[in-house]
Amino acid sequence: MEKLQESMYQLIVETSTNLPNDVRRAIAEAKAKENAGTRAALSLSTITENIKMADENISPICQDTGMPTFEIKVPVGVNQIEMKKAIYAAIEQATKDGKLRPNSVDSLTGKNSGNNLGEGTPVIHFEQWEEDYIDARLILKGGGCENKNIQYSLPAELEGLGRAGRDLDGIRKCIMHSVYQAQGQGCSAGFIGVGIGGDRTTSYSLAKEQLFRKVDDVNPNDDLRKLEEYVLENANKLGIGTMGFGGEATLLGCKVGAMNRLPASFFVSVAYNCWAFRRLGVELDAETGEIKKWLYKDGERVDLNEVASQVAATAETTEVREVVLEAPVTEEQIRELKVGDVVIINGMLHTGRDAIHHHLMDHDAPIDLDGQIIYHCGPVMLQDDAGDWHVKAAGPTTSIREEPYQGDIMKKFGIRAVIGKGGMGPKTLKALQEHGGVYLNAIGGAAQYYADCIKKVKGVDLMEFGIPEAMWHLEVEGFAAIVTMDSHGNSLHEDVDKSSLEKLEQFAEKVF
Ligand code: SF4
């Protein structure tokens, strides 16, 4: 198996940088259906541009490597211990080469292992089979969408849908609710895998396993096929849209599996995956470890950038105001911004994630942050031999985690804007109003697109928190984001939540 490590390295790099063809086709279909000139159409264009850049640069599609999860089938006699060692070595190398972000963190100390190895990382499941070759599949599922997974225990009372019983219709309600509750925050438009039955653990495993099915396959179980088709059609009527900005494309795929359960339990688990649906597979020679065949690469490979919206822009949809900002910004500039404006930033951004926000509550900032813009981002960075840092991927991370701190920190240091994804809650909205601040939603997962906007790494502070958590000082040009919370008390996230809940209520009637 002398080729095994190299094959595993190729699988990891391809999965991180190159979306499979079935996922590309689903994104292309969504892009074609979206109304031209809307925020959703703009977001999908950024996403498709990002996919192309990742292809060309062989760089991570999204900065969040996620949890590398391998599903491997081996013939009897293959040494699984040796296979694990080869996978560990390949993961370490891919991290060193900037194809994966160091993403494995000690749960107690918060220390990043730096090489994506550690207790429970990566996840590797082996199964024996009677074929004479190895089937190895990998999924990289990011934290943003992982946090939107949900498990229901039936019977249950569901917001907007009422009682969900222990039957197919109850399952239908759970799945519709799962899309509503995600609110596009796991970087929609997304894909869901659903597991029915089992215990709490196996139900979630079954849900994740569904994500290894092809987007365009057909469920052999007739009931489940009908359920999948129903959800795909109707979840897109909720109007949540790409990034939760409202729009036509919320869900791109729904796959449902069922297993037996205990008489006393009835679990429905939903694994939510973002548009950056990175999963690939290979068939390997069991003697040499050489790649014989790639999986998920068949069928038409669409050029996503050639797909145009088939729905014409209207006067209403094209009313997107563009404002250019250069940091430091003033309170007056910020108070002029309104929800829906597209902001183009030139100048400085400073990254800050969980560790920085926690730190700033009780410490001084390493630089003067008055009038500055904070970017919720944990970039993939590489240092060259001369000691200079280069940005390999730099999309936004989920902002809501900073909700307990954000408003206080903005007021304490005079920060005028924060950029992230998924929006923030009422505490931050109130602070934006009182202090004169704004929340800008960048396009989740567009890690290459935003890395390209970063023209210079001017410095870094608080490196003791690790690369993703440190405060990077970045000079940007043409960095685009959308105002989704303004200083006048408006929040696009609240509006979309409210309108999608009203739409969800229309699905309370029994269908199955
Ligand atoms: S696209 Fe969004 S949810 Fe998916 S891995 Fe990237 S940041 Fe996370």
PDB file of C-alpha atoms in Angstrom, residues 156-165 167-174 176-177 230 234 238 500-512:
ATOM      1  CA  ALA A 156     -43.360  17.034  19.522  1.00  0.00           C
ATOM      2  CA  GLU A 157     -44.935  20.491  19.385  1.00  0.00           C
ATOM      3  CA  LEU A 158     -43.302  22.489  16.600  1.00  0.00           C
ATOM      4  CA  GLU A 159     -43.394  26.244  16.192  1.00  0.00           C
ATOM      5  CA  GLY A 160     -45.613  27.167  13.250  1.00  0.00           C
ATOM      6  CA  LEU A 161     -46.634  23.563  12.567  1.00  0.00           C
ATOM      7  CA  GLY A 162     -48.296  22.341  15.735  1.00  0.00           C
ATOM      8  CA  ARG A 163     -48.203  18.719  16.829  1.00  0.00           C
ATOM      9  CA  ALA A 164     -45.913  16.310  14.994  1.00  0.00           C
ATOM     10  CA  GLY A 165     -46.968  12.721  15.645  1.00  0.00           C
ATOM     11  CA  ASP A 167     -45.886   8.922  11.631  1.00  0.00           C
ATOM     12  CA  LEU A 168     -44.746  10.010   8.168  1.00  0.00           C
ATOM     13  CA  ASP A 169     -46.605  13.286   8.469  1.00  0.00           C
ATOM     14  CA  GLY A 170     -44.906  14.029  11.803  1.00  0.00           C
ATOM     15  CA  ILE A 171     -41.567  13.376  10.109  1.00  0.00           C
ATOM     16  CA  ARG A 172     -42.539  15.742   7.288  1.00  0.00           C
ATOM     17  CA  LYS A 173     -43.241  18.486   9.821  1.00  0.00           C
ATOM     18  CA  CYS A 174     -39.872  17.955  11.529  1.00  0.00           C
ATOM     19  CA  MET A 176     -39.884  21.434   7.220  1.00  0.00           C
ATOM     20  CA  HIS A 177     -39.207  22.884  10.660  1.00  0.00           C
ATOM     21  CA  TYR A 230     -42.238  17.157  -1.100  1.00  0.00           C
ATOM     22  CA  ASN A 234     -42.024  23.158  -0.383  1.00  0.00           C
ATOM     23  CA  LEU A 238     -40.439  29.502   2.789  1.00  0.00           C
ATOM     24  CA  SER A 500     -40.831  32.516   6.799  1.00  0.00           C
ATOM     25  CA  LEU A 501     -42.666  31.552   9.999  1.00  0.00           C
ATOM     26  CA  GLU A 502     -45.905  32.830   8.472  1.00  0.00           C
ATOM     27  CA  LYS A 503     -45.229  30.740   5.367  1.00  0.00           C
ATOM     28  CA  LEU A 504     -44.346  27.696   7.470  1.00  0.00           C
ATOM     29  CA  GLU A 505     -47.766  27.854   9.113  1.00  0.00           C
ATOM     30  CA  GLN A 506     -49.319  27.025   5.713  1.00  0.00           C
ATOM     31  CA  PHE A 507     -47.736  23.565   5.973  1.00  0.00           C
ATOM     32  CA  ALA A 508     -49.442  22.616   9.247  1.00  0.00           C
ATOM     33  CA  GLU A 509     -52.214  20.624   7.493  1.00  0.00           C
ATOM     34  CA  LYS A 510     -51.770  16.839   7.223  1.00  0.00           C
ATOM     35  CA  VAL A 511     -50.246  15.773   3.884  1.00  0.00           C
ATOM     36  CA  PHE A 512     -49.086  12.150   4.287  1.00  0.00           C
TER      37      PHE A 512
END
